[in-house]
Amino acid sequence: MNPLLSSCVAALLALAPLSCAFAADARGEVEGVIDTFKRAIIAKDVATLKGLFLKDHTSWVLVSSDAEFAQRKAKSAKATKIEPGTYLEFAEQMGEGKERFEEKFANVEIRTDGAIASVHFDYEFHEDDRVTGKGQEAWQLVKTEQGWKINAVVYSSYPLK
């Protein structure tokens, strides 16, 4: 093997445990964002919810499944398959009303290199003890000077049985 190539491979192998440690630390930090998000919904803590997002850069998009869209379209001709929104609207909505809100996550997958991260999971949204939404959700996060911030949220919605 070429001596230069051998040196490069050896250097990469030596750094691999270090990069895995950074990724593990980042993964734990992203898990902390998820936990804070869930607790803030239950607590109706609008300020904390808003603080989890990257200001002025966030995308928030609902994509209805075909079945969900058909149901919604039957109720309203103005229904659209894709509905943009904002984290600000979501946070304010969580702070309103007397209902107890909770979002439950399952099958959570986190990928990160320590600078950016993606989180993908199945969700159920509960109002009081009733499931009012379900589907899949994906977040993009970025590591800022103030810690991890959610940059984008896209989620699907399926009909409830």
JSON list of N, CA and C in Angstrom, two decimals, residues 84-150:
[
{"chain": "A", "resi": 84, "resn": "PRO", "atom": "N", "xyz": [-48.72, 24.77, 4.92]},
{"chain": "A", "resi": 84, "resn": "PRO", "atom": "CA", "xyz": [-47.61, 25.38, 5.65]},
{"chain": "A", "resi": 84, "resn": "PRO", "atom": "C", "xyz": [-48.12, 26.02, 6.93]},
{"chain": "A", "resi": 85, "resn": "GLY", "atom": "N", "xyz": [-47.24, 26.13, 7.89]},
{"chain": "A", "resi": 85, "resn": "GLY", "atom": "CA", "xyz": [-47.57, 26.79, 9.14]},
{"chain": "A", "resi": 85, "resn": "GLY", "atom": "C", "xyz": [-46.29, 27.34, 9.74]},
{"chain": "A", "resi": 86, "resn": "THR", "atom": "N", "xyz": [-46.34, 27.68, 11.01]},
{"chain": "A", "resi": 86, "resn": "THR", "atom": "CA", "xyz": [-45.14, 28.16, 11.68]},
{"chain": "A", "resi": 86, "resn": "THR", "atom": "C", "xyz": [-45.07, 27.56, 13.08]},
{"chain": "A", "resi": 87, "resn": "TYR", "atom": "N", "xyz": [-43.86, 27.50, 13.60]},
{"chain": "A", "resi": 87, "resn": "TYR", "atom": "CA", "xyz": [-43.69, 27.03, 14.97]},
{"chain": "A", "resi": 87, "resn": "TYR", "atom": "C", "xyz": [-44.34, 27.99, 15.94]},
{"chain": "A", "resi": 88, "resn": "LEU", "atom": "N", "xyz": [-44.43, 29.27, 15.58]},
{"chain": "A", "resi": 88, "resn": "LEU", "atom": "CA", "xyz": [-45.07, 30.26, 16.45]},
{"chain": "A", "resi": 88, "resn": "LEU", "atom": "C", "xyz": [-46.55, 29.94, 16.62]},
{"chain": "A", "resi": 89, "resn": "GLU", "atom": "N", "xyz": [-47.22, 29.60, 15.50]},
{"chain": "A", "resi": 89, "resn": "GLU", "atom": "CA", "xyz": [-48.63, 29.23, 15.57]},
{"chain": "A", "resi": 89, "resn": "GLU", "atom": "C", "xyz": [-48.81, 27.99, 16.44]},
{"chain": "A", "resi": 90, "resn": "PHE", "atom": "N", "xyz": [-47.93, 26.99, 16.24]},
{"chain": "A", "resi": 90, "resn": "PHE", "atom": "CA", "xyz": [-48.02, 25.76, 17.02]},
{"chain": "A", "resi": 90, "resn": "PHE", "atom": "C", "xyz": [-47.84, 26.05, 18.51]},
{"chain": "A", "resi": 91, "resn": "ALA", "atom": "N", "xyz": [-46.81, 26.80, 18.85]},
{"chain": "A", "resi": 91, "resn": "ALA", "atom": "CA", "xyz": [-46.52, 27.10, 20.26]},
{"chain": "A", "resi": 91, "resn": "ALA", "atom": "C", "xyz": [-47.70, 27.82, 20.91]},
{"chain": "A", "resi": 92, "resn": "GLU", "atom": "N", "xyz": [-48.24, 28.81, 20.23]},
{"chain": "A", "resi": 92, "resn": "GLU", "atom": "CA", "xyz": [-49.39, 29.55, 20.78]},
{"chain": "A", "resi": 92, "resn": "GLU", "atom": "C", "xyz": [-50.59, 28.63, 20.97]},
{"chain": "A", "resi": 93, "resn": "GLN", "atom": "N", "xyz": [-50.83, 27.76, 19.99]},
{"chain": "A", "resi": 93, "resn": "GLN", "atom": "CA", "xyz": [-51.95, 26.83, 20.09]},
{"chain": "A", "resi": 93, "resn": "GLN", "atom": "C", "xyz": [-51.78, 25.89, 21.29]},
{"chain": "A", "resi": 94, "resn": "MET", "atom": "N", "xyz": [-50.55, 25.48, 21.58]},
{"chain": "A", "resi": 94, "resn": "MET", "atom": "CA", "xyz": [-50.32, 24.59, 22.71]},
{"chain": "A", "resi": 94, "resn": "MET", "atom": "C", "xyz": [-50.59, 25.29, 24.03]},
{"chain": "A", "resi": 95, "resn": "GLY", "atom": "N", "xyz": [-50.46, 26.61, 24.07]},
{"chain": "A", "resi": 95, "resn": "GLY", "atom": "CA", "xyz": [-50.69, 27.37, 25.29]},
{"chain": "A", "resi": 95, "resn": "GLY", "atom": "C", "xyz": [-52.15, 27.71, 25.53]},
{"chain": "A", "resi": 96, "resn": "GLU", "atom": "N", "xyz": [-53.00, 27.50, 24.52]},
{"chain": "A", "resi": 96, "resn": "GLU", "atom": "CA", "xyz": [-54.41, 27.87, 24.63]},
{"chain": "A", "resi": 96, "resn": "GLU", "atom": "C", "xyz": [-55.26, 26.71, 25.13]},
{"chain": "A", "resi": 97, "resn": "GLY", "atom": "N", "xyz": [-56.45, 27.05, 25.56]},
{"chain": "A", "resi": 97, "resn": "GLY", "atom": "CA", "xyz": [-57.45, 26.05, 25.89]},
{"chain": "A", "resi": 97, "resn": "GLY", "atom": "C", "xyz": [-57.19, 25.33, 27.20]},
{"chain": "A", "resi": 98, "resn": "LYS", "atom": "N", "xyz": [-58.18, 24.57, 27.59]},
{"chain": "A", "resi": 98, "resn": "LYS", "atom": "CA", "xyz": [-58.09, 23.81, 28.84]},
{"chain": "A", "resi": 98, "resn": "LYS", "atom": "C", "xyz": [-57.66, 22.38, 28.62]},
{"chain": "A", "resi": 99, "resn": "GLU", "atom": "N", "xyz": [-57.60, 21.95, 27.35]},
{"chain": "A", "resi": 99, "resn": "GLU", "atom": "CA", "xyz": [-57.21, 20.57, 27.05]},
{"chain": "A", "resi": 99, "resn": "GLU", "atom": "C", "xyz": [-55.79, 20.29, 27.52]},
{"chain": "A", "resi": 100, "resn": "ARG", "atom": "N", "xyz": [-55.55, 19.03, 27.82]},
{"chain": "A", "resi": 100, "resn": "ARG", "atom": "CA", "xyz": [-54.19, 18.58, 28.11]},
{"chain": "A", "resi": 100, "resn": "ARG", "atom": "C", "xyz": [-53.64, 18.05, 26.79]},
{"chain": "A", "resi": 101, "resn": "PHE", "atom": "N", "xyz": [-52.57, 18.66, 26.30]},
{"chain": "A", "resi": 101, "resn": "PHE", "atom": "CA", "xyz": [-51.94, 18.24, 25.06]},
{"chain": "A", "resi": 101, "resn": "PHE", "atom": "C", "xyz": [-50.72, 17.37, 25.37]},
{"chain": "A", "resi": 102, "resn": "GLU", "atom": "N", "xyz": [-50.49, 16.38, 24.51]},
{"chain": "A", "resi": 102, "resn": "GLU", "atom": "CA", "xyz": [-49.28, 15.57, 24.61]},
{"chain": "A", "resi": 102, "resn": "GLU", "atom": "C", "xyz": [-48.98, 14.98, 23.24]},
{"chain": "A", "resi": 103, "resn": "GLU", "atom": "N", "xyz": [-47.71, 14.99, 22.87]},
{"chain": "A", "resi": 103, "resn": "GLU", "atom": "CA", "xyz": [-47.27, 14.32, 21.65]},
{"chain": "A", "resi": 103, "resn": "GLU", "atom": "C", "xyz": [-46.40, 13.15, 22.07]},
{"chain": "A", "resi": 104, "resn": "LYS", "atom": "N", "xyz": [-46.80, 11.96, 21.62]},
{"chain": "A", "resi": 104, "resn": "LYS", "atom": "CA", "xyz": [-46.06, 10.75, 21.96]},
{"chain": "A", "resi": 104, "resn": "LYS", "atom": "C", "xyz": [-45.24, 10.32, 20.74]},
{"chain": "A", "resi": 105, "resn": "PHE", "atom": "N", "xyz": [-43.97, 9.99, 20.99]},
{"chain": "A", "resi": 105, "resn": "PHE", "atom": "CA", "xyz": [-43.04, 9.61, 19.93]},
{"chain": "A", "resi": 105, "resn": "PHE", "atom": "C", "xyz": [-42.76, 8.11, 20.01]},
{"chain": "A", "resi": 106, "resn": "ALA", "atom": "N", "xyz": [-42.58, 7.48, 18.86]},
{"chain": "A", "resi": 106, "resn": "ALA", "atom": "CA", "xyz": [-42.18, 6.07, 18.79]},
{"chain": "A", "resi": 106, "resn": "ALA", "atom": "C", "xyz": [-41.21, 5.92, 17.62]},
{"chain": "A", "resi": 107, "resn": "ASN", "atom": "N", "xyz": [-40.37, 4.90, 17.70]},
{"chain": "A", "resi": 107, "resn": "ASN", "atom": "CA", "xyz": [-39.43, 4.59, 16.63]},
{"chain": "A", "resi": 107, "resn": "ASN", "atom": "C", "xyz": [-38.56, 5.79, 16.26]},
{"chain": "A", "resi": 108, "resn": "VAL", "atom": "N", "xyz": [-38.00, 6.44, 17.26]},
{"chain": "A", "resi": 108, "resn": "VAL", "atom": "CA", "xyz": [-37.20, 7.65, 17.05]},
{"chain": "A", "resi": 108, "resn": "VAL", "atom": "C", "xyz": [-35.84, 7.28, 16.46]},
{"chain": "A", "resi": 109, "resn": "GLU", "atom": "N", "xyz": [-35.49, 7.95, 15.37]},
{"chain": "A", "resi": 109, "resn": "GLU", "atom": "CA", "xyz": [-34.18, 7.78, 14.73]},
{"chain": "A", "resi": 109, "resn": "GLU", "atom": "C", "xyz": [-33.49, 9.13, 14.69]},
{"chain": "A", "resi": 110, "resn": "ILE", "atom": "N", "xyz": [-32.27, 9.18, 15.21]},
{"chain": "A", "resi": 110, "resn": "ILE", "atom": "CA", "xyz": [-31.50, 10.43, 15.22]},
{"chain": "A", "resi": 110, "resn": "ILE", "atom": "C", "xyz": [-30.22, 10.20, 14.43]},
{"chain": "A", "resi": 111, "resn": "ARG", "atom": "N", "xyz": [-29.93, 11.11, 13.52]},
{"chain": "A", "resi": 111, "resn": "ARG", "atom": "CA", "xyz": [-28.65, 11.10, 12.80]},
{"chain": "A", "resi": 111, "resn": "ARG", "atom": "C", "xyz": [-28.00, 12.45, 13.01]},
{"chain": "A", "resi": 112, "resn": "THR", "atom": "N", "xyz": [-26.72, 12.44, 13.35]},
{"chain": "A", "resi": 112, "resn": "THR", "atom": "CA", "xyz": [-26.02, 13.70, 13.58]},
{"chain": "A", "resi": 112, "resn": "THR", "atom": "C", "xyz": [-24.52, 13.54, 13.36]},
{"chain": "A", "resi": 113, "resn": "ASP", "atom": "N", "xyz": [-23.91, 14.66, 13.00]},
{"chain": "A", "resi": 113, "resn": "ASP", "atom": "CA", "xyz": [-22.45, 14.71, 12.94]},
{"chain": "A", "resi": 113, "resn": "ASP", "atom": "C", "xyz": [-21.91, 15.70, 13.95]},
{"chain": "A", "resi": 114, "resn": "GLY", "atom": "N", "xyz": [-22.81, 16.21, 14.81]},
{"chain": "A", "resi": 114, "resn": "GLY", "atom": "CA", "xyz": [-22.41, 17.18, 15.82]},
{"chain": "A", "resi": 114, "resn": "GLY", "atom": "C", "xyz": [-22.67, 18.62, 15.43]},
{"chain": "A", "resi": 115, "resn": "ALA", "atom": "N", "xyz": [-22.90, 18.87, 14.14]},
{"chain": "A", "resi": 115, "resn": "ALA", "atom": "CA", "xyz": [-23.20, 20.22, 13.66]},
{"chain": "A", "resi": 115, "resn": "ALA", "atom": "C", "xyz": [-24.64, 20.33, 13.18]},
{"chain": "A", "resi": 116, "resn": "ILE", "atom": "N", "xyz": [-25.12, 19.27, 12.52]},
{"chain": "A", "resi": 116, "resn": "ILE", "atom": "CA", "xyz": [-26.51, 19.20, 12.08]},
{"chain": "A", "resi": 116, "resn": "ILE", "atom": "C", "xyz": [-27.07, 17.87, 12.56]},
{"chain": "A", "resi": 117, "resn": "ALA", "atom": "N", "xyz": [-28.40, 17.78, 12.61]},
{"chain": "A", "resi": 117, "resn": "ALA", "atom": "CA", "xyz": [-29.03, 16.53, 13.02]},
{"chain": "A", "resi": 117, "resn": "ALA", "atom": "C", "xyz": [-30.38, 16.42, 12.34]},
{"chain": "A", "resi": 118, "resn": "SER", "atom": "N", "xyz": [-30.81, 15.18, 12.18]},
{"chain": "A", "resi": 118, "resn": "SER", "atom": "CA", "xyz": [-32.17, 14.92, 11.73]},
{"chain": "A", "resi": 118, "resn": "SER", "atom": "C", "xyz": [-32.79, 13.95, 12.72]},
{"chain": "A", "resi": 119, "resn": "VAL", "atom": "N", "xyz": [-34.07, 14.15, 12.97]},
{"chain": "A", "resi": 119, "resn": "VAL", "atom": "CA", "xyz": [-34.83, 13.29, 13.86]},
{"chain": "A", "resi": 119, "resn": "VAL", "atom": "C", "xyz": [-36.07, 12.85, 13.09]},
{"chain": "A", "resi": 120, "resn": "HIS", "atom": "N", "xyz": [-36.34, 11.56, 13.08]},
{"chain": "A", "resi": 120, "resn": "HIS", "atom": "CA", "xyz": [-37.50, 11.02, 12.38]},
{"chain": "A", "resi": 120, "resn": "HIS", "atom": "C", "xyz": [-38.21, 10.07, 13.33]},
{"chain": "A", "resi": 121, "resn": "PHE", "atom": "N", "xyz": [-39.55, 10.15, 13.38]},
{"chain": "A", "resi": 121, "resn": "PHE", "atom": "CA", "xyz": [-40.28, 9.32, 14.33]},
{"chain": "A", "resi": 121, "resn": "PHE", "atom": "C", "xyz": [-41.74, 9.21, 13.93]},
{"chain": "A", "resi": 122, "resn": "ASP", "atom": "N", "xyz": [-42.40, 8.20, 14.49]},
{"chain": "A", "resi": 122, "resn": "ASP", "atom": "CA", "xyz": [-43.86, 8.09, 14.41]},
{"chain": "A", "resi": 122, "resn": "ASP", "atom": "C", "xyz": [-44.41, 8.90, 15.58]},
{"chain": "A", "resi": 123, "resn": "TYR", "atom": "N", "xyz": [-45.54, 9.54, 15.37]},
{"chain": "A", "resi": 123, "resn": "TYR", "atom": "CA", "xyz": [-46.12, 10.32, 16.47]},
{"chain": "A", "resi": 123, "resn": "TYR", "atom": "C", "xyz": [-47.61, 10.05, 16.60]},
{"chain": "A", "resi": 124, "resn": "GLU", "atom": "N", "xyz": [-48.09, 10.29, 17.79]},
{"chain": "A", "resi": 124, "resn": "GLU", "atom": "CA", "xyz": [-49.52, 10.40, 18.08]},
{"chain": "A", "resi": 124, "resn": "GLU", "atom": "C", "xyz": [-49.69, 11.67, 18.88]},
{"chain": "A", "resi": 125, "resn": "PHE", "atom": "N", "xyz": [-50.64, 12.49, 18.47]},
{"chain": "A", "resi": 125, "resn": "PHE", "atom": "CA", "xyz": [-50.93, 13.71, 19.22]},
{"chain": "A", "resi": 125, "resn": "PHE", "atom": "C", "xyz": [-52.21, 13.48, 20.00]},
{"chain": "A", "resi": 126, "resn": "HIS", "atom": "N", "xyz": [-52.15, 13.81, 21.28]},
{"chain": "A", "resi": 126, "resn": "HIS", "atom": "CA", "xyz": [-53.28, 13.58, 22.18]},
{"chain": "A", "resi": 126, "resn": "HIS", "atom": "C", "xyz": [-53.82, 14.90, 22.71]},
{"chain": "A", "resi": 127, "resn": "GLU", "atom": "N", "xyz": [-55.14, 15.01, 22.73]},
{"chain": "A", "resi": 127, "resn": "GLU", "atom": "CA", "xyz": [-55.82, 16.09, 23.44]},
{"chain": "A", "resi": 127, "resn": "GLU", "atom": "C", "xyz": [-56.63, 15.40, 24.52]},
{"chain": "A", "resi": 128, "resn": "ASP", "atom": "N", "xyz": [-56.33, 15.77, 25.75]},
{"chain": "A", "resi": 128, "resn": "ASP", "atom": "CA", "xyz": [-56.81, 15.03, 26.91]},
{"chain": "A", "resi": 128, "resn": "ASP", "atom": "C", "xyz": [-56.35, 13.58, 26.70]},
{"chain": "A", "resi": 129, "resn": "ASP", "atom": "N", "xyz": [-57.20, 12.62, 26.71]},
{"chain": "A", "resi": 129, "resn": "ASP", "atom": "CA", "xyz": [-56.75, 11.23, 26.51]},
{"chain": "A", "resi": 129, "resn": "ASP", "atom": "C", "xyz": [-57.20, 10.69, 25.16]},
{"chain": "A", "resi": 130, "resn": "ARG", "atom": "N", "xyz": [-57.51, 11.58, 24.22]},
{"chain": "A", "resi": 130, "resn": "ARG", "atom": "CA", "xyz": [-58.01, 11.20, 22.91]},
{"chain": "A", "resi": 130, "resn": "ARG", "atom": "C", "xyz": [-56.96, 11.47, 21.84]},
{"chain": "A", "resi": 131, "resn": "VAL", "atom": "N", "xyz": [-56.67, 10.48, 20.98]},
{"chain": "A", "resi": 131, "resn": "VAL", "atom": "CA", "xyz": [-55.74, 10.68, 19.88]},
{"chain": "A", "resi": 131, "resn": "VAL", "atom": "C", "xyz": [-56.42, 11.55, 18.83]},
{"chain": "A", "resi": 132, "resn": "THR", "atom": "N", "xyz": [-55.79, 12.69, 18.52]},
{"chain": "A", "resi": 132, "resn": "THR", "atom": "CA", "xyz": [-56.37, 13.61, 17.53]},
{"chain": "A", "resi": 132, "resn": "THR", "atom": "C", "xyz": [-55.50, 13.75, 16.29]},
{"chain": "A", "resi": 133, "resn": "GLY", "atom": "N", "xyz": [-54.34, 13.12, 16.29]},
{"chain": "A", "resi": 133, "resn": "GLY", "atom": "CA", "xyz": [-53.48, 13.16, 15.12]},
{"chain": "A", "resi": 133, "resn": "GLY", "atom": "C", "xyz": [-52.44, 12.07, 15.20]},
{"chain": "A", "resi": 134, "resn": "LYS", "atom": "N", "xyz": [-52.05, 11.55, 14.03]},
{"chain": "A", "resi": 134, "resn": "LYS", "atom": "CA", "xyz": [-51.00, 10.54, 13.99]},
{"chain": "A", "resi": 134, "resn": "LYS", "atom": "C", "xyz": [-50.35, 10.55, 12.63]},
{"chain": "A", "resi": 135, "resn": "GLY", "atom": "N", "xyz": [-49.11, 10.12, 12.60]},
{"chain": "A", "resi": 135, "resn": "GLY", "atom": "CA", "xyz": [-48.37, 10.05, 11.35]},
{"chain": "A", "resi": 135, "resn": "GLY", "atom": "C", "xyz": [-46.90, 9.93, 11.62]},
{"chain": "A", "resi": 136, "resn": "GLN", "atom": "N", "xyz": [-46.10, 10.47, 10.71]},
{"chain": "A", "resi": 136, "resn": "GLN", "atom": "CA", "xyz": [-44.66, 10.52, 10.89]},
{"chain": "A", "resi": 136, "resn": "GLN", "atom": "C", "xyz": [-44.24, 11.97, 10.91]},
{"chain": "A", "resi": 137, "resn": "GLU", "atom": "N", "xyz": [-43.12, 12.22, 11.59]},
{"chain": "A", "resi": 137, "resn": "GLU", "atom": "CA", "xyz": [-42.62, 13.58, 11.73]},
{"chain": "A", "resi": 137, "resn": "GLU", "atom": "C", "xyz": [-41.11, 13.54, 11.55]},
{"chain": "A", "resi": 138, "resn": "ALA", "atom": "N", "xyz": [-40.59, 14.59, 10.92]},
{"chain": "A", "resi": 138, "resn": "ALA", "atom": "CA", "xyz": [-39.15, 14.71, 10.71]},
{"chain": "A", "resi": 138, "resn": "ALA", "atom": "C", "xyz": [-38.73, 16.12, 11.07]},
{"chain": "A", "resi": 139, "resn": "TRP", "atom": "N", "xyz": [-37.64, 16.22, 11.81]},
{"chain": "A", "resi": 139, "resn": "TRP", "atom": "CA", "xyz": [-37.06, 17.52, 12.19]},
{"chain": "A", "resi": 139, "resn": "TRP", "atom": "C", "xyz": [-35.67, 17.62, 11.59]},
{"chain": "A", "resi": 140, "resn": "GLN", "atom": "N", "xyz": [-35.30, 18.84, 11.25]},
{"chain": "A", "resi": 140, "resn": "GLN", "atom": "CA", "xyz": [-33.91, 19.18, 10.97]},
{"chain": "A", "resi": 140, "resn": "GLN", "atom": "C", "xyz": [-33.46, 20.11, 12.08]},
{"chain": "A", "resi": 141, "resn": "LEU", "atom": "N", "xyz": [-32.30, 19.86, 12.65]},
{"chain": "A", "resi": 141, "resn": "LEU", "atom": "CA", "xyz": [-31.76, 20.70, 13.71]},
{"chain": "A", "resi": 141, "resn": "LEU", "atom": "C", "xyz": [-30.37, 21.18, 13.33]},
{"chain": "A", "resi": 142, "resn": "VAL", "atom": "N", "xyz": [-30.01, 22.33, 13.89]},
{"chain": "A", "resi": 142, "resn": "VAL", "atom": "CA", "xyz": [-28.67, 22.88, 13.70]},
{"chain": "A", "resi": 142, "resn": "VAL", "atom": "C", "xyz": [-28.11, 23.23, 15.07]},
{"chain": "A", "resi": 143, "resn": "LYS", "atom": "N", "xyz": [-26.81, 23.09, 15.21]},
{"chain": "A", "resi": 143, "resn": "LYS", "atom": "CA", "xyz": [-26.17, 23.44, 16.49]},
{"chain": "A", "resi": 143, "resn": "LYS", "atom": "C", "xyz": [-25.72, 24.89, 16.40]},
{"chain": "A", "resi": 144, "resn": "THR", "atom": "N", "xyz": [-26.29, 25.73, 17.23]},
{"chain": "A", "resi": 144, "resn": "THR", "atom": "CA", "xyz": [-25.96, 27.16, 17.26]},
{"chain": "A", "resi": 144, "resn": "THR", "atom": "C", "xyz": [-25.09, 27.45, 18.48]},
{"chain": "A", "resi": 145, "resn": "GLU", "atom": "N", "xyz": [-24.70, 28.69, 18.62]},
{"chain": "A", "resi": 145, "resn": "GLU", "atom": "CA", "xyz": [-23.94, 29.09, 19.82]},
{"chain": "A", "resi": 145, "resn": "GLU", "atom": "C", "xyz": [-24.77, 28.90, 21.08]},
{"chain": "A", "resi": 146, "resn": "GLN", "atom": "N", "xyz": [-26.10, 28.90, 20.94]},
{"chain": "A", "resi": 146, "resn": "GLN", "atom": "CA", "xyz": [-27.00, 28.73, 22.08]},
{"chain": "A", "resi": 146, "resn": "GLN", "atom": "C", "xyz": [-27.46, 27.27, 22.23]},
{"chain": "A", "resi": 147, "resn": "GLY", "atom": "N", "xyz": [-26.89, 26.37, 21.46]},
{"chain": "A", "resi": 147, "resn": "GLY", "atom": "CA", "xyz": [-27.28, 24.96, 21.53]},
{"chain": "A", "resi": 147, "resn": "GLY", "atom": "C", "xyz": [-28.10, 24.56, 20.31]},
{"chain": "A", "resi": 148, "resn": "TRP", "atom": "N", "xyz": [-28.69, 23.38, 20.38]},
{"chain": "A", "resi": 148, "resn": "TRP", "atom": "CA", "xyz": [-29.45, 22.84, 19.26]},
{"chain": "A", "resi": 148, "resn": "TRP", "atom": "C", "xyz": [-30.77, 23.58, 19.08]},
{"chain": "A", "resi": 149, "resn": "LYS", "atom": "N", "xyz": [-31.08, 23.90, 17.82]},
{"chain": "A", "resi": 149, "resn": "LYS", "atom": "CA", "xyz": [-32.33, 24.56, 17.47]},
{"chain": "A", "resi": 149, "resn": "LYS", "atom": "C", "xyz": [-32.98, 23.80, 16.32]},
{"chain": "A", "resi": 150, "resn": "ILE", "atom": "N", "xyz": [-34.29, 23.69, 16.37]},
{"chain": "A", "resi": 150, "resn": "ILE", "atom": "CA", "xyz": [-35.04, 23.03, 15.30]},
{"chain": "A", "resi": 150, "resn": "ILE", "atom": "C", "xyz": [-35.18, 24.03, 14.16]}
]
